[in-house]
Tab-separated table of C-alpha atoms in Angstrom:
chain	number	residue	atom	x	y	z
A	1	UNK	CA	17.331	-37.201	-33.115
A	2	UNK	CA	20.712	-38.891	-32.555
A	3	UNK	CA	23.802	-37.020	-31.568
A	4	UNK	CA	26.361	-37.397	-34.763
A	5	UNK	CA	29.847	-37.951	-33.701
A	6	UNK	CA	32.619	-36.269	-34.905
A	7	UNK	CA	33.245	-37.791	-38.071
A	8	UNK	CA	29.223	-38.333	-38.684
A	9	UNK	CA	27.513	-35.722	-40.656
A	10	UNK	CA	24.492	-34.190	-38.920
A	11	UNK	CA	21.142	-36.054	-39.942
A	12	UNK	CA	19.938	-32.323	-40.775
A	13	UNK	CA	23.048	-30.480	-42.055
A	14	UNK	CA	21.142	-29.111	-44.455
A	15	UNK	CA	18.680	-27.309	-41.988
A	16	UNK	CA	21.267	-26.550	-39.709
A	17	UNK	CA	23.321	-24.402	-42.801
A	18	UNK	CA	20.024	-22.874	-43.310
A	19	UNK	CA	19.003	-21.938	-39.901
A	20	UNK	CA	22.538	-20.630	-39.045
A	21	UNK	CA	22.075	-18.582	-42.183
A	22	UNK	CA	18.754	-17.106	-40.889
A	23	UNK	CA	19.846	-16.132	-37.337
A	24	UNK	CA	20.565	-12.538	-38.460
A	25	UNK	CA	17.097	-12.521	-40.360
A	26	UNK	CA	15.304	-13.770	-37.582
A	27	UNK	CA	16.675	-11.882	-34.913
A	28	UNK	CA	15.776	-8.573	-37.050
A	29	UNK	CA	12.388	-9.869	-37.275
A	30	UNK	CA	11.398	-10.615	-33.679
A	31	UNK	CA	12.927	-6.869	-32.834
A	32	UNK	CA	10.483	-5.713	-35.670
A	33	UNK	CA	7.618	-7.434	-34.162
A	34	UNK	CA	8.230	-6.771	-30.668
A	35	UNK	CA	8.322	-3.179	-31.875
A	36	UNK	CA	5.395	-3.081	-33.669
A	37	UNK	CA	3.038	-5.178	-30.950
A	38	UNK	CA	4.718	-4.551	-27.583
A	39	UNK	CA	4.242	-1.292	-26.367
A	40	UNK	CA	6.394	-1.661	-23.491
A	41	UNK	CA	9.043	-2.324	-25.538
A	42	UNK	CA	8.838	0.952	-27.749
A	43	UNK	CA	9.180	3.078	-24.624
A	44	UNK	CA	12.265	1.361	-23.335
A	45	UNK	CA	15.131	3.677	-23.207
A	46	UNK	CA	17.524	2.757	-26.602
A	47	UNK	CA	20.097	0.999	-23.926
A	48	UNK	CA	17.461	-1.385	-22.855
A	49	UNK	CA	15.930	-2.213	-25.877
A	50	UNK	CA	19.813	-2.687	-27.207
A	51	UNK	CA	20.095	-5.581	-24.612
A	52	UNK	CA	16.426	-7.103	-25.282
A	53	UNK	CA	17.646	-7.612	-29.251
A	54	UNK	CA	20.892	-8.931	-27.790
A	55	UNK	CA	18.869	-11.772	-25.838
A	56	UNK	CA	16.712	-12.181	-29.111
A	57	UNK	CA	19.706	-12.657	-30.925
A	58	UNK	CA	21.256	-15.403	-28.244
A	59	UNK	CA	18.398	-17.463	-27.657
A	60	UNK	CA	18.103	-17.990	-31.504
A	61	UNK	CA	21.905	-18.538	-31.874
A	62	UNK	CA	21.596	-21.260	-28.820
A	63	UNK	CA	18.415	-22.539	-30.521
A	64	UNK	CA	20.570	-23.165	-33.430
A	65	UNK	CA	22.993	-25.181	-31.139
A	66	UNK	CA	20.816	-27.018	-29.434
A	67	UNK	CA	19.529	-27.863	-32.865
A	68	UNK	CA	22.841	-29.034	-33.520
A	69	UNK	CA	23.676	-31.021	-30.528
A	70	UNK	CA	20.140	-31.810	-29.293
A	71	UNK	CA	21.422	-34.371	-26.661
A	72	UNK	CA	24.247	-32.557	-25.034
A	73	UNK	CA	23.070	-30.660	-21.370
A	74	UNK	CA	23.086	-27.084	-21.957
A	75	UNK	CA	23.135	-23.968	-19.980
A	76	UNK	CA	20.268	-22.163	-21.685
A	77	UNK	CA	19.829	-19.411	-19.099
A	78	UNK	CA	23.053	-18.802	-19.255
A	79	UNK	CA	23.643	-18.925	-23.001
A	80	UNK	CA	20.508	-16.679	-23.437
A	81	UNK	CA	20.326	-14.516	-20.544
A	82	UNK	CA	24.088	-13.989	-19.931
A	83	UNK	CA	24.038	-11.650	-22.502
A	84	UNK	CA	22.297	-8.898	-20.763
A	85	UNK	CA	23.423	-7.211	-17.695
A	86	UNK	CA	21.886	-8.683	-14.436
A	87	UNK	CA	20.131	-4.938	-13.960
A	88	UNK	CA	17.777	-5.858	-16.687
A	89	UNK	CA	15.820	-8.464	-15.060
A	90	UNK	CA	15.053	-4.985	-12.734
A	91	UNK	CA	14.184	-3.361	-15.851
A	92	UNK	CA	12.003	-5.734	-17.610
A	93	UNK	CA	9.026	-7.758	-15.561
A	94	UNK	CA	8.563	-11.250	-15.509
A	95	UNK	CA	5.211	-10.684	-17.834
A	96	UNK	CA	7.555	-8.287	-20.371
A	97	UNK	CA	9.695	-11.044	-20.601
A	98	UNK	CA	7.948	-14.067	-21.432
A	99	UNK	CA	6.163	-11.907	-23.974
A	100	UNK	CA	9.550	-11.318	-25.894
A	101	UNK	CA	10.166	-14.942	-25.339
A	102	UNK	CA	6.523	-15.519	-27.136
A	103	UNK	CA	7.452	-13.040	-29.737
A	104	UNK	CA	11.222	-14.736	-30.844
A	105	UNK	CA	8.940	-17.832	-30.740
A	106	UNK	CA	6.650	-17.289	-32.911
A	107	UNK	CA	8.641	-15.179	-35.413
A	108	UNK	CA	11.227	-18.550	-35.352
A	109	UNK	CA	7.616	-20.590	-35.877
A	110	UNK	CA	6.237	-18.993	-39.001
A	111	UNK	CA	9.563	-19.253	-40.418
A	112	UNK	CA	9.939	-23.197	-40.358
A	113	UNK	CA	8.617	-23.953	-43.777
A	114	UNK	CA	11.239	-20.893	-44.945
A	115	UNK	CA	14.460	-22.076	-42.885
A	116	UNK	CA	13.991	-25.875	-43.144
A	117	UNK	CA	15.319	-28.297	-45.528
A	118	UNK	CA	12.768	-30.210	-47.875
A	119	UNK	CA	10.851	-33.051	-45.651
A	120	UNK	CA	12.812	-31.334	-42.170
A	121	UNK	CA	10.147	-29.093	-41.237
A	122	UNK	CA	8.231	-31.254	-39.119
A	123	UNK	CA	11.747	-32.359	-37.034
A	124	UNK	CA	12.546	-28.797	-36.930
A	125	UNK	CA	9.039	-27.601	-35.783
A	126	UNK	CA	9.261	-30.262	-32.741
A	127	UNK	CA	12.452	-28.928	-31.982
A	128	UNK	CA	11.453	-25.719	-31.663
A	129	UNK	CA	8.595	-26.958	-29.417
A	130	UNK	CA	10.805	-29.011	-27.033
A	131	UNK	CA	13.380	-25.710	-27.174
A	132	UNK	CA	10.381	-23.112	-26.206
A	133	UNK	CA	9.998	-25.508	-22.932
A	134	UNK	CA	13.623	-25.220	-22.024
A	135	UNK	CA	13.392	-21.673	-22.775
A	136	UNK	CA	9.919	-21.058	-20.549
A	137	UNK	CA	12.062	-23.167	-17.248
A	138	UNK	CA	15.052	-20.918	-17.794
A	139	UNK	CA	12.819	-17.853	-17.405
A	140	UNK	CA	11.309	-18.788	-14.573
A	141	UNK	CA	14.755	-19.694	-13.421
A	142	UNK	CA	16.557	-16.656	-13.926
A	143	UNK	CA	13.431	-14.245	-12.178
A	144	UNK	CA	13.654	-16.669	-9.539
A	145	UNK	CA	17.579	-16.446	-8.607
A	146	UNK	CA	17.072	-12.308	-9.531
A	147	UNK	CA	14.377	-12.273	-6.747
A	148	UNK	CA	16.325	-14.823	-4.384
A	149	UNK	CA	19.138	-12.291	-4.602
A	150	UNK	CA	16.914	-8.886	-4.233
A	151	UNK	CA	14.884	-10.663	-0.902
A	152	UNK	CA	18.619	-11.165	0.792
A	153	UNK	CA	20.053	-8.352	0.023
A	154	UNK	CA	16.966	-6.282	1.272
A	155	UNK	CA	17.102	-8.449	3.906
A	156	UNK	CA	20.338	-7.357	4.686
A	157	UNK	CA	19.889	-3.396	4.284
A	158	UNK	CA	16.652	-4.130	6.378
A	159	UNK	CA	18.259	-5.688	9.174
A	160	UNK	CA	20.804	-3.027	8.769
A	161	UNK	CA	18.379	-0.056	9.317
A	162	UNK	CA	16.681	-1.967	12.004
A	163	UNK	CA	19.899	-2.160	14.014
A	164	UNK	CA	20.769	1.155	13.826
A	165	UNK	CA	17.405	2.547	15.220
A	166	UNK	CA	17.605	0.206	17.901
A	167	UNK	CA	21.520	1.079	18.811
A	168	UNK	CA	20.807	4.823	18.785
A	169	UNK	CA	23.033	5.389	15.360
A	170	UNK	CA	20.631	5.879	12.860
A	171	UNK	CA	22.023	8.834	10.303
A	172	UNK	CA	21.493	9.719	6.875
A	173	UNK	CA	22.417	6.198	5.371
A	174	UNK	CA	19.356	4.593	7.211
A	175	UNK	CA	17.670	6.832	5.555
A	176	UNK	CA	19.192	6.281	2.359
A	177	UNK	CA	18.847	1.877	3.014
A	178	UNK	CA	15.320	2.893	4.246
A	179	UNK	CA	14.421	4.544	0.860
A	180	UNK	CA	15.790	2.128	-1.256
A	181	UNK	CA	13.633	-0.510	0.276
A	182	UNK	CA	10.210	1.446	-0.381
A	183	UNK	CA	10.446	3.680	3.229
A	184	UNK	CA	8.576	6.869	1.674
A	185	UNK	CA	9.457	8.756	5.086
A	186	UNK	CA	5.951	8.888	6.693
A	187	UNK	CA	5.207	11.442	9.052
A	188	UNK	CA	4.421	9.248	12.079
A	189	UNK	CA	6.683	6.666	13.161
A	190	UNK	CA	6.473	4.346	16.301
A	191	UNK	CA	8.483	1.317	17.350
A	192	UNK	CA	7.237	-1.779	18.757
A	193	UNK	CA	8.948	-5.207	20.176
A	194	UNK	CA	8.167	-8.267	21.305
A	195	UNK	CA	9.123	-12.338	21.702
A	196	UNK	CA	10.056	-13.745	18.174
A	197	UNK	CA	8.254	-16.978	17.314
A	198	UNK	CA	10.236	-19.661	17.015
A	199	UNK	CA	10.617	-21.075	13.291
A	200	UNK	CA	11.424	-19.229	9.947
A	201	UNK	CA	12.207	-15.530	10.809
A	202	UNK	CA	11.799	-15.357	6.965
A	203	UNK	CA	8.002	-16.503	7.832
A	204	UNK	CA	7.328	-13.737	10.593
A	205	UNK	CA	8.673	-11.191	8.217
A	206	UNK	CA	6.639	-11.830	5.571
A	207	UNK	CA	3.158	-12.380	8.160
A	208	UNK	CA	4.084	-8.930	9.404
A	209	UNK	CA	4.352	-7.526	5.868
A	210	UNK	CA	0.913	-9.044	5.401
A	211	UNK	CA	-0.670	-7.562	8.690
A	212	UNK	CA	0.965	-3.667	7.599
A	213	UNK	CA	-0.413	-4.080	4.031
A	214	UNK	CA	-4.163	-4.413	5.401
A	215	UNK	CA	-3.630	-1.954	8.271
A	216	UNK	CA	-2.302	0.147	5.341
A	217	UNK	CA	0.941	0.493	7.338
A	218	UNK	CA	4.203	1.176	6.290
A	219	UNK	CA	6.944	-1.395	8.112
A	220	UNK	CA	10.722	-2.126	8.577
A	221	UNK	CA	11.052	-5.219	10.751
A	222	UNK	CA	12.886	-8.057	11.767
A	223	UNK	CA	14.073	-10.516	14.018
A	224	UNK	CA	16.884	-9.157	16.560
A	225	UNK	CA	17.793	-12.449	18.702
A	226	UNK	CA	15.160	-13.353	20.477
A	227	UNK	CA	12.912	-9.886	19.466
A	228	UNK	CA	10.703	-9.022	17.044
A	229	UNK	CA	11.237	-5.304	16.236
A	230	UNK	CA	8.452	-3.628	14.071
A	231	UNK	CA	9.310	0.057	12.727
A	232	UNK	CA	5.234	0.757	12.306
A	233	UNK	CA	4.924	4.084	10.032
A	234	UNK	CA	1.605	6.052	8.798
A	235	UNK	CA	-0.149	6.029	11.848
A	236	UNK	CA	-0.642	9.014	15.295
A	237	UNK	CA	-2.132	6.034	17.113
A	238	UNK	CA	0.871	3.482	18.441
A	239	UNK	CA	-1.755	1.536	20.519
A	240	UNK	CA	-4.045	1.144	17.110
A	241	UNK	CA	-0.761	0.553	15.028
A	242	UNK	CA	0.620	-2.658	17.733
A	243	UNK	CA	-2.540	-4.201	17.923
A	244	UNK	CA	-3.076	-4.325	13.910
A	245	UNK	CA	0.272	-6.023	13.911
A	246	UNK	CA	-0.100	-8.174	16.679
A	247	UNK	CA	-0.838	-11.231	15.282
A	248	UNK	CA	3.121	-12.895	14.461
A	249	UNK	CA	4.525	-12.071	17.665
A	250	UNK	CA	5.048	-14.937	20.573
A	251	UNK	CA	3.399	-15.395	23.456
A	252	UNK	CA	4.448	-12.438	25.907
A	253	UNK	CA	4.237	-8.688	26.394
A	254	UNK	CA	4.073	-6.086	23.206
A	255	UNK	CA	4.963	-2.745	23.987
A	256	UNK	CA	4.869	-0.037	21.189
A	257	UNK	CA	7.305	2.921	21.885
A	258	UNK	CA	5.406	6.781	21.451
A	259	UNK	CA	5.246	8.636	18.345
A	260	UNK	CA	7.991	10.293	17.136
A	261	UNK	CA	8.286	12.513	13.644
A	262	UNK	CA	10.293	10.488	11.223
A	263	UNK	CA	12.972	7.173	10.927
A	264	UNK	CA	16.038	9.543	12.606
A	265	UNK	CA	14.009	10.098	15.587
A	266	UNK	CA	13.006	6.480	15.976
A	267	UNK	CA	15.502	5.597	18.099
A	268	UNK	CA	13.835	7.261	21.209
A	269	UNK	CA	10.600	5.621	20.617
A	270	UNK	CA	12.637	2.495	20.478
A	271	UNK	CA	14.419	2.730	23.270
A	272	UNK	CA	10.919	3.642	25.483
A	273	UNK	CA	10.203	0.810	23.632
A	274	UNK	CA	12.990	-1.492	25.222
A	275	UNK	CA	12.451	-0.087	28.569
A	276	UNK	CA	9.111	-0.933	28.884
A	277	UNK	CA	9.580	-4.596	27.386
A	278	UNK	CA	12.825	-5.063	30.273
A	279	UNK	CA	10.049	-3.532	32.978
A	280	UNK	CA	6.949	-5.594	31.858
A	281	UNK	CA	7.852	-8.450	34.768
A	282	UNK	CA	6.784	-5.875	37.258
A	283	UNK	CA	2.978	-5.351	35.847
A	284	UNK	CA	2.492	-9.434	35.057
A	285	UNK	CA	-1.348	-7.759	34.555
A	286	UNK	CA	-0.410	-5.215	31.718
A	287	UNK	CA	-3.165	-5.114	28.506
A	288	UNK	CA	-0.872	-6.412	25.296
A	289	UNK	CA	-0.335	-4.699	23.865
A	290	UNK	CA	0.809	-1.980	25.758
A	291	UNK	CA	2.443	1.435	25.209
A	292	UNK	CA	5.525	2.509	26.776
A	293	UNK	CA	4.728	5.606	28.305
A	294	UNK	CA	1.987	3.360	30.431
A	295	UNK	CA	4.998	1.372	31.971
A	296	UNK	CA	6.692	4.830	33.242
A	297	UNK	CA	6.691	3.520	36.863
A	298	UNK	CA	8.133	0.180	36.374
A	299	UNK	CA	10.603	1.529	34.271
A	300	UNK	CA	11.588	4.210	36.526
A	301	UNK	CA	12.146	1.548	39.368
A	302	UNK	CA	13.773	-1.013	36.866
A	303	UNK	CA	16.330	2.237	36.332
A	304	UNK	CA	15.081	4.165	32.972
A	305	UNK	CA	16.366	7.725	33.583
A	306	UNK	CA	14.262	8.827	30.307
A	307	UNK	CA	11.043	7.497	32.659
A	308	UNK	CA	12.353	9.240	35.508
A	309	UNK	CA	13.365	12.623	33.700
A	310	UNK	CA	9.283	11.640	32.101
A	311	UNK	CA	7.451	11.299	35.078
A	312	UNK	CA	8.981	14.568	36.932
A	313	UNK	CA	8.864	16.803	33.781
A	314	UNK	CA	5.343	15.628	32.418
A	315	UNK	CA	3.708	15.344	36.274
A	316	UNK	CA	5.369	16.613	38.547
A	317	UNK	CA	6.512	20.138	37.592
A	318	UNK	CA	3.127	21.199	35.822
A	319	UNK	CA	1.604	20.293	38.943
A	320	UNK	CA	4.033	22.456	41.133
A	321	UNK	CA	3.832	25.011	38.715
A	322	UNK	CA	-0.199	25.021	39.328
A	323	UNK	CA	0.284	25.959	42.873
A	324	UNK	CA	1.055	24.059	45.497
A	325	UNK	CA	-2.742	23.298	46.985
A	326	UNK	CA	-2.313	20.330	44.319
A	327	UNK	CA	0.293	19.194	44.862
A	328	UNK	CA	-0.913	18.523	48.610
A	329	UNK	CA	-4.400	17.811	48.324
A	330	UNK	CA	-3.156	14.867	45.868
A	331	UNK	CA	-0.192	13.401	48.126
A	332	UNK	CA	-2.730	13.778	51.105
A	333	UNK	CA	-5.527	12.076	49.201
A	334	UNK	CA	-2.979	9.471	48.053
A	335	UNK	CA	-2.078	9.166	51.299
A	336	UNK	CA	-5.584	8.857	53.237
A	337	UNK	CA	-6.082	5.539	50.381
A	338	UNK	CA	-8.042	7.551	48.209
A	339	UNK	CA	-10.690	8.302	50.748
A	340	UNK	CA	-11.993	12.050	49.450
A	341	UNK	CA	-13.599	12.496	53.191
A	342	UNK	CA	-10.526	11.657	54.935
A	343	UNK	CA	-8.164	13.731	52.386
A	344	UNK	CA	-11.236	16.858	53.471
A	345	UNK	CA	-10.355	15.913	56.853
A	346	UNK	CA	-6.814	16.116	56.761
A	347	UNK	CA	-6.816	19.299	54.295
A	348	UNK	CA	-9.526	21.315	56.717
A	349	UNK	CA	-11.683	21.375	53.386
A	350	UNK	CA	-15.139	20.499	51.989
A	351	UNK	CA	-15.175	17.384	50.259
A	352	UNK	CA	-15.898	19.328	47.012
A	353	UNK	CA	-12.747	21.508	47.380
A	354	UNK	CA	-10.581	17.996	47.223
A	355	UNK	CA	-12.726	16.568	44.241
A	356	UNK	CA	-12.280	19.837	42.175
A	357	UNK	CA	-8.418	19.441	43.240
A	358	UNK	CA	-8.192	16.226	41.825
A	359	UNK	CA	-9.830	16.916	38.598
A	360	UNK	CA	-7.690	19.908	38.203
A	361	UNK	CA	-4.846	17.200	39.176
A	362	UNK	CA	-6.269	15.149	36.197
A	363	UNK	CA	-6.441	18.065	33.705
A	364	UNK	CA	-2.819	19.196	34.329
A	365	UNK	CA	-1.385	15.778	34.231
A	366	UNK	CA	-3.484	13.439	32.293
A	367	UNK	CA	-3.444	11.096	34.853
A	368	UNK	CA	-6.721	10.798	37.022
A	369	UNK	CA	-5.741	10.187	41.015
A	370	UNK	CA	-8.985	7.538	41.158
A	371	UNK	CA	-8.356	4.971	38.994
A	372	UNK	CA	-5.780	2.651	40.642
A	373	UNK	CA	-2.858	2.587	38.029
A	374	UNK	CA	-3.154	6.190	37.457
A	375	UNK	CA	-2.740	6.899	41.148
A	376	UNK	CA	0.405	4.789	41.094
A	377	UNK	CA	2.008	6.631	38.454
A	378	UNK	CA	0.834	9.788	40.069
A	379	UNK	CA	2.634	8.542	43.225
A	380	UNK	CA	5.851	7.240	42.026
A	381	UNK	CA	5.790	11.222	39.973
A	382	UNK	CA	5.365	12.675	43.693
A	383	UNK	CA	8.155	10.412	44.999
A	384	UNK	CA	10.379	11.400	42.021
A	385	UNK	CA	9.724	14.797	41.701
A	386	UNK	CA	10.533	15.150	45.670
A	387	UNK	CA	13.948	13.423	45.312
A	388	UNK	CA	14.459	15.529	42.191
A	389	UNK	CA	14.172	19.320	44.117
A	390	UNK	CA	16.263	17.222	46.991
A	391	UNK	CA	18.699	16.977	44.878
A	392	UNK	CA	19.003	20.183	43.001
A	393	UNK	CA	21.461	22.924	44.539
A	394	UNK	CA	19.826	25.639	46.793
C-alpha cells in the first residue's frame, strides 16, 4: 500500500473515515470482552483496569495511523504503551498482557467486514495482521526494558545491602532494601566469601541464585572487588550452607562466617568471615570450605582481637573455671607432645587420671587435646588466656 502524499487522497479514505469512526466502538468492545473472558482482569483494582482500556484505546487509535501512513517508522510501544504509567508493567504479567493484546485483536478482527469499505476488507484484514506483529515485538520490548530496569536497580539496592553488612553499618534501611528484594528475614543467617571468578559478575550472581534455589536457600550476594560475598539465609548449618553454594566461586579458600540471628547481626558473622579469609595463608591445608571459627588461631596471630577475645572466653576461662587440675594436666600433656605416659609422669598420676582430664578438657571446650589441629587451638587458647590474666590489674 503506497504512502499518498500530501495532496494525494489515501487509496482507502473511505476505510480510514470508517475505522476512525469505530475507534470508540471498538475500544468499548475489547473492554467488554476482556471483562467478560479474562478473569484477571475483573479483579483488577478500578485504577488498573482504567489504564488497561486506556492502552486498548491507543493501540487501536495507532492502528488507525499506521493504517493511514503504513510506510512511515513508528514508535508503537511508545504510542501504545506510553499511555499507562510505567508501574503497570509491575501490575500486569507478561502472559496478562499479551492476552489483552489477543483480545483488542480479535475484537478489531471480527469487525473488518463491519469497519471496511466495500472490496477493502481483505487490505484491511492484512493490515491488521502485519499491525498484530508490530504489536507482539513491542510487547516483548517494553517487558524487556521493564525487567532490564528492575535487574539494575535491584542490583543496585543489592549491592547496597551487601556493603553495609560487610562495613559494619547495616540499620533499618538494609532491612527495608533487603525486603523489597524478596529478604523474608529468616531466622538463621551466615556470611560467606571467597575469590570472584573472573568474567560477568552478572553470570556469578545469577549461578549463585541457581545453587540457593535448589539448596532452598535464601541469598543476597555479589561481587565486592575481587570477593564474592554470599549472605546465605534459612539454614543452622554454615558448613552445609557454603558447600551447597560452592560451586561459582574461584579457585581459593571459602570461609563461611558463624550463625548469627537475623540481616542486622550479619555483620559479625561477616567480619569472622573476613578474618578467616585474610588468615587462610597460614593453614595452606584448610578443608574448603571452611568455617571461621576453625581459623581462630591464625586469625588470632594474623591480629583478630574478636579471635583473641574467642579463644580466651570460649577455652580458656571455662577451663579455669573447672579447676585448675585441667588446666595443667592439658598444658603438661601439650607440653610432653601428647605423650599421655609422659604427661602421668610429669603430673605424679595414673595414666587414666590424665585421659579422664583430657576428655573433661574436651567436654568443657569442644576441642579434643588429641587430634592435632584441636591441640593447636587448645594451645594458642593457653598462650592467650595466660597473657590475658598477665595483663589484667591485680
Amino acid at each position: 500500500m503506497p504512502e499518498p502524499s500530501a495532496h494525494t487522497p489515501h487509496p482507502h479514505s473511505a476505510t480510514l473515515r470508517r475505522l476512525e469512526k469505530s475507534s470508540g466502538t471498538l475500544a468499548a468492545a475489547a473492554i467488554a470482552r476482556m471483562d467478560a473472558q479474562l478473569p484477571w482482569y475483573r479483579a483488577m483494582p478500578p485504577e488498573n483496569r482504567s489504564w488497561i482500556g486506556l492502552v486498548a484505546q491507543a493501540g487501536i487509535a495507532a492502528f488507525t495511523e499506521w493504517f493511514r501512513h503504513p510506510e512511515t517508522p513508528q514508535a508503537i510501544s511508545t504510542d501504545v504503551f506510553g499511555t499507562a504509567p510505567r508501574e503497570l508493567t509491575r501490575a500486569i504479567t507478561l502472559r496478562q498482557t499479551v492476552e489483552m493484546v489477543r483480545t483488542t485483536i480479535e475484537v478489531m478482527e471480527s469487525a473488518i467486514d463491519d469497519v471496511a469499505a466495500p472490496g477493502d476488507e481483505s487490505v484491511l484484514r492484512e493490515a491488521l495482521l502485519v499491525y498484530a506483529r508490530e504489536i507482539a515485538f513491542a510487547t516483548a520490548q517494553v517487558y524487556a526494558q521493564a525487567a532490564e530496569a528492575r535487574g539494575a536497580w535491584d542490583a543496585r539496592l543489592e549491592s547496597l545491602v551487601v556493603n553495609a553488612v560487610l562495613s559494619g553499618e547495616a540499620d533499618e534501611g538494609a532491612l527495608s532494601r533487603a525486603a523489597a528484594l524478596g529478604w523474608n528475614a529468616p531466622a538463621n543467617v551466615s556470611v560467606v566469601l571467597g575469590t570472584a571468578p573472573n568474567g560477568d559478575s552478572e553470570l556469578t550472581v545469577e549461578a549463585i541464585r541457581r545453587a540457593a534455589r535448589h539448596a532452598k536457600l535464601q541469598v543476597l550476594t555479589g561481587v565486592l572487588g575481587d570477593r564474592l560475598v554470599v549472605i546465605a539465609g534459612g539454614s543452622d548449618n554454615p558448613l552445609q550452607a557454603a558447600k551447597a553454594l560452592i560451586g561459582p566461586f574461584a579457585a581459593g579458600p571459602v570461609v563461611a562466617g558463624p550463625v548469627v540471628a537475623d540481616l542486622l547481626s550479619a555483620t559479625r558473622s561477616a567480619q569472622s568471615a573476613a578474618a578467616g579469609l585474610k588468615a587462610c595463608a597460614a593453614w595452606p591445608d584448610a578443608p574448603r570450605p571452611v568455617l571461621a571459627d576453625d581459623l581462630l588461631p591464625e586469625r588470632a596471630m594474623a591480629g583478630d582481637a574478636t579471635a583473641r577475645d574467642q579463644l580466651v572466653e570460649e577455652i580458656y576461662r571455662p577451663l579455669e573455671e573447672a579447676g585448675s587440675a585441667l588446666l595443667e594436666t592439658l598444658s603438661v600433656y601439650l607440653e610432653q607432645a601428647s605423650s599421655l605416659e609422659g604427661a602421668a609422669r610429669m603430673l605424679f598420676v595414673h595414666p587414666n587420671t590424665v585421659r579422664y582430664r583430657l576428655r573433661r578438657v574436651t567436654d568443657v571446650t569442644g576441642w579434643s587435646p588429641s587430634d592435632v589441629r584441636s591441640a593447636f587451638t587448645l594451645r594458642v587458647a593457653l598462650i592467650l588466656g595466660r597473657l590475658a590474666d598477665a595483663e589484667s590489674p591485680l
